[in-house]
Amino acid sequence: MDANQLPPLTPDQLHALAAGHGVAEFVDPTTNRVYVVSESGGTMALDDAYIKQKLDEARADAKAGRFTEGFDVESFLAEARERRGARS
C-alpha cells in the first residue's frame, strides 16, 4: 500500500488520537503487538508522564530479560538524555 493510499482511521481511533493530543497506542489483537500512532506534520509532543511511563516499562522489560540480544538500555537512555538536552 502506497503512503498516499493510507486506510482511513475508525471513529474510535480518531477519538483516541484526539484524547492523546495526536498520539495513541493501538494493540493488534492477533499478535498483541502495540503500535504508537502519531499525527504527522509539525513536531510531535509527548508529555513527560507518557515518556516516564514508557521508560519505566522499558526498565522493567530489561530487568526481566525481555529485550533482544544486543540492546543496551543504559546506552539508549544516555542517548535519549543527550537528545533531550540538545532540545533544551
PDB file of N, CA and C in Angstrom:
ATOM      1  N   MET A   1       0.855  -1.182   0.000  1.00  0.00           N
ATOM      2  CA  MET A   1       0.000   0.000   0.000  1.00  0.00           C
ATOM      3  C   MET A   1       0.892   1.234   0.000  1.00  0.00           C
ATOM      4  N   ASP A   2       0.608   2.133  -0.886  1.00  0.00           N
ATOM      5  CA  ASP A   2       1.398   3.357  -1.020  1.00  0.00           C
ATOM      6  C   ASP A   2       0.954   4.389   0.024  1.00  0.00           C
ATOM      7  N   ALA A   3       1.881   5.217   0.468  1.00  0.00           N
ATOM      8  CA  ALA A   3       1.608   6.179   1.542  1.00  0.00           C
ATOM      9  C   ALA A   3       0.481   7.137   1.200  1.00  0.00           C
ATOM     10  N   ASN A   4       0.228   7.343  -0.090  1.00  0.00           N
ATOM     11  CA  ASN A   4      -0.867   8.230  -0.485  1.00  0.00           C
ATOM     12  C   ASN A   4      -2.225   7.544  -0.398  1.00  0.00           C
ATOM     13  N   GLN A   5      -2.237   6.248  -0.121  1.00  0.00           N
ATOM     14  CA  GLN A   5      -3.482   5.489  -0.043  1.00  0.00           C
ATOM     15  C   GLN A   5      -3.627   4.829   1.324  1.00  0.00           C
ATOM     16  N   LEU A   6      -3.362   5.570   2.367  1.00  0.00           N
ATOM     17  CA  LEU A   6      -3.487   5.022   3.712  1.00  0.00           C
ATOM     18  C   LEU A   6      -4.950   4.729   4.021  1.00  0.00           C
ATOM     19  N   PRO A   7      -5.205   3.663   4.773  1.00  0.00           N
ATOM     20  CA  PRO A   7      -6.595   3.365   5.114  1.00  0.00           C
ATOM     21  C   PRO A   7      -7.132   4.430   6.069  1.00  0.00           C
ATOM     22  N   PRO A   8      -8.423   4.720   5.999  1.00  0.00           N
ATOM     23  CA  PRO A   8      -8.988   5.721   6.906  1.00  0.00           C
ATOM     24  C   PRO A   8      -9.021   5.187   8.337  1.00  0.00           C
ATOM     25  N   LEU A   9      -8.912   6.094   9.281  1.00  0.00           N
ATOM     26  CA  LEU A   9      -8.996   5.722  10.690  1.00  0.00           C
ATOM     27  C   LEU A   9     -10.458   5.550  11.085  1.00  0.00           C
ATOM     28  N   THR A  10     -10.682   4.677  12.041  1.00  0.00           N
ATOM     29  CA  THR A  10     -12.042   4.478  12.549  1.00  0.00           C
ATOM     30  C   THR A  10     -12.384   5.628  13.499  1.00  0.00           C
ATOM     31  N   PRO A  11     -13.664   5.833  13.776  1.00  0.00           N
ATOM     32  CA  PRO A  11     -14.035   6.862  14.754  1.00  0.00           C
ATOM     33  C   PRO A  11     -13.370   6.637  16.118  1.00  0.00           C
ATOM     34  N   ASP A  12     -13.256   5.382  16.558  1.00  0.00           N
ATOM     35  CA  ASP A  12     -12.596   5.098  17.838  1.00  0.00           C
ATOM     36  C   ASP A  12     -11.123   5.494  17.804  1.00  0.00           C
ATOM     37  N   GLN A  13     -10.456   5.225  16.685  1.00  0.00           N
ATOM     38  CA  GLN A  13      -9.048   5.596  16.559  1.00  0.00           C
ATOM     39  C   GLN A  13      -8.888   7.113  16.564  1.00  0.00           C
ATOM     40  N   LEU A  14      -9.763   7.811  15.853  1.00  0.00           N
ATOM     41  CA  LEU A  14      -9.714   9.276  15.836  1.00  0.00           C
ATOM     42  C   LEU A  14      -9.943   9.848  17.231  1.00  0.00           C
ATOM     43  N   HIS A  15     -10.872   9.251  17.971  1.00  0.00           N
ATOM     44  CA  HIS A  15     -11.137   9.699  19.344  1.00  0.00           C
ATOM     45  C   HIS A  15      -9.896   9.486  20.222  1.00  0.00           C
ATOM     46  N   ALA A  16      -9.256   8.327  20.085  1.00  0.00           N
ATOM     47  CA  ALA A  16      -8.049   8.045  20.870  1.00  0.00           C
ATOM     48  C   ALA A  16      -6.938   9.039  20.539  1.00  0.00           C
ATOM     49  N   LEU A  17      -6.784   9.371  19.267  1.00  0.00           N
ATOM     50  CA  LEU A  17      -5.773  10.351  18.868  1.00  0.00           C
ATOM     51  C   LEU A  17      -6.092  11.730  19.431  1.00  0.00           C
ATOM     52  N   ALA A  18      -7.349  12.116  19.410  1.00  0.00           N
ATOM     53  CA  ALA A  18      -7.734  13.418  19.961  1.00  0.00           C
ATOM     54  C   ALA A  18      -7.490  13.459  21.466  1.00  0.00           C
ATOM     55  N   ALA A  19      -7.841  12.374  22.152  1.00  0.00           N
ATOM     56  CA  ALA A  19      -7.645  12.315  23.602  1.00  0.00           C
ATOM     57  C   ALA A  19      -6.170  12.331  23.972  1.00  0.00           C
ATOM     58  N   GLY A  20      -5.324  11.784  23.097  1.00  0.00           N
ATOM     59  CA  GLY A  20      -3.887  11.729  23.359  1.00  0.00           C
ATOM     60  C   GLY A  20      -3.113  12.864  22.726  1.00  0.00           C
ATOM     61  N   HIS A  21      -3.822  13.929  22.339  1.00  0.00           N
ATOM     62  CA  HIS A  21      -3.174  15.105  21.730  1.00  0.00           C
ATOM     63  C   HIS A  21      -2.334  14.720  20.520  1.00  0.00           C
ATOM     64  N   GLY A  22      -2.881  13.836  19.679  1.00  0.00           N
ATOM     65  CA  GLY A  22      -2.205  13.461  18.443  1.00  0.00           C
ATOM     66  C   GLY A  22      -1.374  12.198  18.521  1.00  0.00           C
ATOM     67  N   VAL A  23      -1.382  11.522  19.678  1.00  0.00           N
ATOM     68  CA  VAL A  23      -0.621  10.279  19.854  1.00  0.00           C
ATOM     69  C   VAL A  23      -1.538   9.245  20.506  1.00  0.00           C
ATOM     70  N   ALA A  24      -1.540   8.020  19.979  1.00  0.00           N
ATOM     71  CA  ALA A  24      -2.357   6.958  20.568  1.00  0.00           C
ATOM     72  C   ALA A  24      -1.665   5.614  20.380  1.00  0.00           C
ATOM     73  N   GLU A  25      -1.942   4.704  21.293  1.00  0.00           N
ATOM     74  CA  GLU A  25      -1.429   3.336  21.196  1.00  0.00           C
ATOM     75  C   GLU A  25      -2.575   2.423  20.783  1.00  0.00           C
ATOM     76  N   PHE A  26      -2.266   1.494  19.891  1.00  0.00           N
ATOM     77  CA  PHE A  26      -3.245   0.506  19.459  1.00  0.00           C
ATOM     78  C   PHE A  26      -2.606  -0.870  19.561  1.00  0.00           C
ATOM     79  N   VAL A  27      -3.413  -1.870  19.923  1.00  0.00           N
ATOM     80  CA  VAL A  27      -2.927  -3.238  20.075  1.00  0.00           C
ATOM     81  C   VAL A  27      -3.497  -4.095  18.956  1.00  0.00           C
ATOM     82  N   ASP A  28      -2.618  -4.846  18.298  1.00  0.00           N
ATOM     83  CA  ASP A  28      -3.056  -5.821  17.298  1.00  0.00           C
ATOM     84  C   ASP A  28      -3.550  -7.039  18.080  1.00  0.00           C
ATOM     85  N   PRO A  29      -4.841  -7.350  18.030  1.00  0.00           N
ATOM     86  CA  PRO A  29      -5.368  -8.449  18.835  1.00  0.00           C
ATOM     87  C   PRO A  29      -4.819  -9.817  18.437  1.00  0.00           C
ATOM     88  N   THR A  30      -4.310  -9.933  17.234  1.00  0.00           N
ATOM     89  CA  THR A  30      -3.771 -11.213  16.781  1.00  0.00           C
ATOM     90  C   THR A  30      -2.397 -11.483  17.378  1.00  0.00           C
ATOM     91  N   THR A  31      -1.562 -10.446  17.425  1.00  0.00           N
ATOM     92  CA  THR A  31      -0.176 -10.628  17.878  1.00  0.00           C
ATOM     93  C   THR A  31       0.104 -10.011  19.239  1.00  0.00           C
ATOM     94  N   ASN A  32      -0.826  -9.206  19.749  1.00  0.00           N
ATOM     95  CA  ASN A  32      -0.644  -8.438  20.983  1.00  0.00           C
ATOM     96  C   ASN A  32       0.483  -7.412  20.881  1.00  0.00           C
ATOM     97  N   ARG A  33       0.894  -7.093  19.662  1.00  0.00           N
ATOM     98  CA  ARG A  33       1.901  -6.047  19.471  1.00  0.00           C
ATOM     99  C   ARG A  33       1.229  -4.691  19.638  1.00  0.00           C
ATOM    100  N   VAL A  34       1.967  -3.764  20.252  1.00  0.00           N
ATOM    101  CA  VAL A  34       1.459  -2.413  20.482  1.00  0.00           C
ATOM    102  C   VAL A  34       2.078  -1.483  19.453  1.00  0.00           C
ATOM    103  N   TYR A  35       1.242  -0.667  18.845  1.00  0.00           N
ATOM    104  CA  TYR A  35       1.698   0.311  17.861  1.00  0.00           C
ATOM    105  C   TYR A  35       1.374   1.705  18.370  1.00  0.00           C
ATOM    106  N   VAL A  36       2.328   2.613  18.228  1.00  0.00           N
ATOM    107  CA  VAL A  36       2.110   4.008  18.583  1.00  0.00           C
ATOM    108  C   VAL A  36       1.876   4.766  17.284  1.00  0.00           C
ATOM    109  N   VAL A  37       0.736   5.417  17.198  1.00  0.00           N
ATOM    110  CA  VAL A  37       0.364   6.189  16.015  1.00  0.00           C
ATOM    111  C   VAL A  37       0.417   7.659  16.400  1.00  0.00           C
ATOM    112  N   SER A  38       1.032   8.461  15.540  1.00  0.00           N
ATOM    113  CA  SER A  38       1.103   9.893  15.826  1.00  0.00           C
ATOM    114  C   SER A  38       0.659  10.692  14.616  1.00  0.00           C
ATOM    115  N   GLU A  39       0.113  11.851  14.898  1.00  0.00           N
ATOM    116  CA  GLU A  39      -0.297  12.773  13.853  1.00  0.00           C
ATOM    117  C   GLU A  39       0.954  13.304  13.168  1.00  0.00           C
ATOM    118  N   SER A  40       0.951  13.338  11.849  1.00  0.00           N
ATOM    119  CA  SER A  40       2.128  13.860  11.160  1.00  0.00           C
ATOM    120  C   SER A  40       1.960  15.352  10.935  1.00  0.00           C
ATOM    121  N   GLY A  41       3.073  15.980  10.614  1.00  0.00           N
ATOM    122  CA  GLY A  41       3.046  17.421  10.426  1.00  0.00           C
ATOM    123  C   GLY A  41       3.398  18.110  11.721  1.00  0.00           C
ATOM    124  N   GLY A  42       4.274  19.057  11.628  1.00  0.00           N
ATOM    125  CA  GLY A  42       4.682  19.746  12.843  1.00  0.00           C
ATOM    126  C   GLY A  42       5.539  18.851  13.708  1.00  0.00           C
ATOM    127  N   THR A  43       5.694  19.236  14.920  1.00  0.00           N
ATOM    128  CA  THR A  43       6.511  18.485  15.867  1.00  0.00           C
ATOM    129  C   THR A  43       5.609  17.670  16.776  1.00  0.00           C
ATOM    130  N   MET A  44       5.952  16.416  16.952  1.00  0.00           N
ATOM    131  CA  MET A  44       5.194  15.565  17.847  1.00  0.00           C
ATOM    132  C   MET A  44       5.622  15.879  19.276  1.00  0.00           C
ATOM    133  N   ALA A  45       4.670  16.152  20.132  1.00  0.00           N
ATOM    134  CA  ALA A  45       4.976  16.464  21.524  1.00  0.00           C
ATOM    135  C   ALA A  45       4.399  15.376  22.422  1.00  0.00           C
ATOM    136  N   LEU A  46       5.255  14.752  23.181  1.00  0.00           N
ATOM    137  CA  LEU A  46       4.816  13.759  24.153  1.00  0.00           C
ATOM    138  C   LEU A  46       4.986  14.369  25.532  1.00  0.00           C
ATOM    139  N   ASP A  47       3.998  14.177  26.380  1.00  0.00           N
ATOM    140  CA  ASP A  47       4.140  14.755  27.707  1.00  0.00           C
ATOM    141  C   ASP A  47       5.086  13.914  28.556  1.00  0.00           C
ATOM    142  N   ASP A  48       5.611  14.542  29.593  1.00  0.00           N
ATOM    143  CA  ASP A  48       6.603  13.887  30.444  1.00  0.00           C
ATOM    144  C   ASP A  48       6.063  12.623  31.098  1.00  0.00           C
ATOM    145  N   ALA A  49       4.784  12.611  31.466  1.00  0.00           N
ATOM    146  CA  ALA A  49       4.207  11.427  32.111  1.00  0.00           C
ATOM    147  C   ALA A  49       4.228  10.229  31.169  1.00  0.00           C
ATOM    148  N   TYR A  50       3.930  10.453  29.892  1.00  0.00           N
ATOM    149  CA  TYR A  50       3.951   9.370  28.910  1.00  0.00           C
ATOM    150  C   TYR A  50       5.370   8.833  28.746  1.00  0.00           C
ATOM    151  N   ILE A  51       6.329   9.741  28.611  1.00  0.00           N
ATOM    152  CA  ILE A  51       7.727   9.326  28.444  1.00  0.00           C
ATOM    153  C   ILE A  51       8.200   8.561  29.670  1.00  0.00           C
ATOM    154  N   LYS A  52       7.880   9.063  30.870  1.00  0.00           N
ATOM    155  CA  LYS A  52       8.285   8.381  32.105  1.00  0.00           C
ATOM    156  C   LYS A  52       7.669   6.985  32.169  1.00  0.00           C
ATOM    157  N   GLN A  53       6.390   6.873  31.817  1.00  0.00           N
ATOM    158  CA  GLN A  53       5.722   5.567  31.837  1.00  0.00           C
ATOM    159  C   GLN A  53       6.430   4.585  30.910  1.00  0.00           C
ATOM    160  N   LYS A  54       6.745   5.027  29.698  1.00  0.00           N
ATOM    161  CA  LYS A  54       7.382   4.140  28.727  1.00  0.00           C
ATOM    162  C   LYS A  54       8.803   3.774  29.150  1.00  0.00           C
ATOM    163  N   LEU A  55       9.529   4.717  29.743  1.00  0.00           N
ATOM    164  CA  LEU A  55      10.869   4.391  30.237  1.00  0.00           C
ATOM    165  C   LEU A  55      10.795   3.397  31.394  1.00  0.00           C
ATOM    166  N   ASP A  56       9.811   3.572  32.278  1.00  0.00           N
ATOM    167  CA  ASP A  56       9.627   2.615  33.380  1.00  0.00           C
ATOM    168  C   ASP A  56       9.307   1.221  32.842  1.00  0.00           C
ATOM    169  N   GLU A  57       8.462   1.155  31.809  1.00  0.00           N
ATOM    170  CA  GLU A  57       8.145  -0.136  31.192  1.00  0.00           C
ATOM    171  C   GLU A  57       9.388  -0.754  30.561  1.00  0.00           C
ATOM    172  N   ALA A  58      10.199   0.063  29.915  1.00  0.00           N
ATOM    173  CA  ALA A  58      11.421  -0.442  29.283  1.00  0.00           C
ATOM    174  C   ALA A  58      12.399  -0.960  30.330  1.00  0.00           C
ATOM    175  N   ARG A  59      12.523  -0.237  31.443  1.00  0.00           N
ATOM    176  CA  ARG A  59      13.415  -0.699  32.520  1.00  0.00           C
ATOM    177  C   ARG A  59      12.939  -2.045  33.067  1.00  0.00           C
ATOM    178  N   ALA A  60      11.632  -2.180  33.273  1.00  0.00           N
ATOM    179  CA  ALA A  60      11.081  -3.442  33.783  1.00  0.00           C
ATOM    180  C   ALA A  60      11.329  -4.571  32.788  1.00  0.00           C
ATOM    181  N   ASP A  61      11.144  -4.292  31.502  1.00  0.00           N
ATOM    182  CA  ASP A  61      11.412  -5.303  30.474  1.00  0.00           C
ATOM    183  C   ASP A  61      12.880  -5.699  30.477  1.00  0.00           C
ATOM    184  N   ALA A  62      13.764  -4.720  30.615  1.00  0.00           N
ATOM    185  CA  ALA A  62      15.203  -5.007  30.619  1.00  0.00           C
ATOM    186  C   ALA A  62      15.569  -5.873  31.821  1.00  0.00           C
ATOM    187  N   LYS A  63      15.032  -5.529  32.991  1.00  0.00           N
ATOM    188  CA  LYS A  63      15.319  -6.316  34.197  1.00  0.00           C
ATOM    189  C   LYS A  63      14.828  -7.752  34.052  1.00  0.00           C
ATOM    190  N   ALA A  64      13.697  -7.918  33.360  1.00  0.00           N
ATOM    191  CA  ALA A  64      13.117  -9.252  33.178  1.00  0.00           C
ATOM    192  C   ALA A  64      13.731  -9.999  32.001  1.00  0.00           C
ATOM    193  N   GLY A  65      14.673  -9.351  31.302  1.00  0.00           N
ATOM    194  CA  GLY A  65      15.333 -10.010  30.180  1.00  0.00           C
ATOM    195  C   GLY A  65      14.487 -10.111  28.928  1.00  0.00           C
ATOM    196  N   ARG A  66      13.541  -9.196  28.764  1.00  0.00           N
ATOM    197  CA  ARG A  66      12.636  -9.272  27.614  1.00  0.00           C
ATOM    198  C   ARG A  66      13.117  -8.479  26.399  1.00  0.00           C
ATOM    199  N   PHE A  67      14.364  -8.072  26.379  1.00  0.00           N
ATOM    200  CA  PHE A  67      14.888  -7.372  25.205  1.00  0.00           C
ATOM    201  C   PHE A  67      15.677  -8.344  24.356  1.00  0.00           C
ATOM    202  N   THR A  68      15.739  -8.049  23.075  1.00  0.00           N
ATOM    203  CA  THR A  68      16.521  -8.898  22.196  1.00  0.00           C
ATOM    204  C   THR A  68      17.997  -8.693  22.480  1.00  0.00           C
ATOM    205  N   GLU A  69      18.776  -9.663  22.129  1.00  0.00           N
ATOM    206  CA  GLU A  69      20.216  -9.626  22.356  1.00  0.00           C
ATOM    207  C   GLU A  69      20.822  -8.404  21.676  1.00  0.00           C
ATOM    208  N   GLY A  70      21.737  -7.767  22.367  1.00  0.00           N
ATOM    209  CA  GLY A  70      22.440  -6.631  21.788  1.00  0.00           C
ATOM    210  C   GLY A  70      21.833  -5.284  22.129  1.00  0.00           C
ATOM    211  N   PHE A  71      20.675  -5.261  22.778  1.00  0.00           N
ATOM    212  CA  PHE A  71      20.073  -3.979  23.144  1.00  0.00           C
ATOM    213  C   PHE A  71      20.612  -3.568  24.497  1.00  0.00           C
ATOM    214  N   ASP A  72      21.171  -2.370  24.563  1.00  0.00           N
ATOM    215  CA  ASP A  72      21.738  -1.860  25.812  1.00  0.00           C
ATOM    216  C   ASP A  72      20.870  -0.708  26.300  1.00  0.00           C
ATOM    217  N   VAL A  73      20.051  -0.968  27.312  1.00  0.00           N
ATOM    218  CA  VAL A  73      19.110   0.037  27.793  1.00  0.00           C
ATOM    219  C   VAL A  73      19.828   1.270  28.324  1.00  0.00           C
ATOM    220  N   GLU A  74      20.966   1.104  28.971  1.00  0.00           N
ATOM    221  CA  GLU A  74      21.676   2.264  29.514  1.00  0.00           C
ATOM    222  C   GLU A  74      22.191   3.167  28.402  1.00  0.00           C
ATOM    223  N   SER A  75      22.697   2.587  27.324  1.00  0.00           N
ATOM    224  CA  SER A  75      23.141   3.401  26.182  1.00  0.00           C
ATOM    225  C   SER A  75      21.958   4.127  25.560  1.00  0.00           C
ATOM    226  N   PHE A  76      20.838   3.430  25.465  1.00  0.00           N
ATOM    227  CA  PHE A  76      19.630   4.035  24.916  1.00  0.00           C
ATOM    228  C   PHE A  76      19.196   5.227  25.764  1.00  0.00           C
ATOM    229  N   LEU A  77      19.175   5.041  27.089  1.00  0.00           N
ATOM    230  CA  LEU A  77      18.767   6.127  27.976  1.00  0.00           C
ATOM    231  C   LEU A  77      19.746   7.293  27.920  1.00  0.00           C
ATOM    232  N   ALA A  78      21.041   7.000  27.835  1.00  0.00           N
ATOM    233  CA  ALA A  78      22.041   8.068  27.736  1.00  0.00           C
ATOM    234  C   ALA A  78      21.823   8.884  26.466  1.00  0.00           C
ATOM    235  N   GLU A  79      21.553   8.200  25.366  1.00  0.00           N
ATOM    236  CA  GLU A  79      21.301   8.905  24.104  1.00  0.00           C
ATOM    237  C   GLU A  79      20.027   9.742  24.197  1.00  0.00           C
ATOM    238  N   ALA A  80      18.995   9.204  24.836  1.00  0.00           N
ATOM    239  CA  ALA A  80      17.743   9.952  24.990  1.00  0.00           C
ATOM    240  C   ALA A  80      17.968  11.202  25.829  1.00  0.00           C
ATOM    241  N   ARG A  81      18.751  11.079  26.905  1.00  0.00           N
ATOM    242  CA  ARG A  81      19.047  12.250  27.743  1.00  0.00           C
ATOM    243  C   ARG A  81      19.837  13.290  26.961  1.00  0.00           C
ATOM    244  N   GLU A  82      20.789  12.817  26.156  1.00  0.00           N
ATOM    245  CA  GLU A  82      21.594  13.730  25.343  1.00  0.00           C
ATOM    246  C   GLU A  82      20.709  14.478  24.342  1.00  0.00           C
ATOM    247  N   ARG A  83      19.814  13.760  23.694  1.00  0.00           N
ATOM    248  CA  ARG A  83      18.912  14.401  22.725  1.00  0.00           C
ATOM    249  C   ARG A  83      17.993  15.403  23.408  1.00  0.00           C
ATOM    250  N   ARG A  84      17.508  15.039  24.580  1.00  0.00           N
ATOM    251  CA  ARG A  84      16.623  15.959  25.307  1.00  0.00           C
ATOM    252  C   ARG A  84      17.379  17.220  25.695  1.00  0.00           C
ATOM    253  N   GLY A  85      18.624  17.058  26.126  1.00  0.00           N
ATOM    254  CA  GLY A  85      19.442  18.218  26.476  1.00  0.00           C
ATOM    255  C   GLY A  85      19.700  19.115  25.285  1.00  0.00           C
ATOM    256  N   ALA A  86      19.855  18.520  24.118  1.00  0.00           N
ATOM    257  CA  ALA A  86      20.114  19.300  22.902  1.00  0.00           C
ATOM    258  C   ALA A  86      18.890  20.119  22.505  1.00  0.00           C
ATOM    259  N   ARG A  87      17.698  19.635  22.863  1.00  0.00           N
ATOM    260  CA  ARG A  87      16.469  20.369  22.530  1.00  0.00           C
ATOM    261  C   ARG A  87      16.232  21.531  23.471  1.00  0.00           C
ATOM    262  N   SER A  88      16.775  21.444  24.681  1.00  0.00           N
ATOM    263  CA  SER A  88      16.505  22.477  25.699  1.00  0.00           C
ATOM    264  C   SER A  88      17.226  23.760  25.423  1.00  0.00           C
TER     265      SER A  88
END
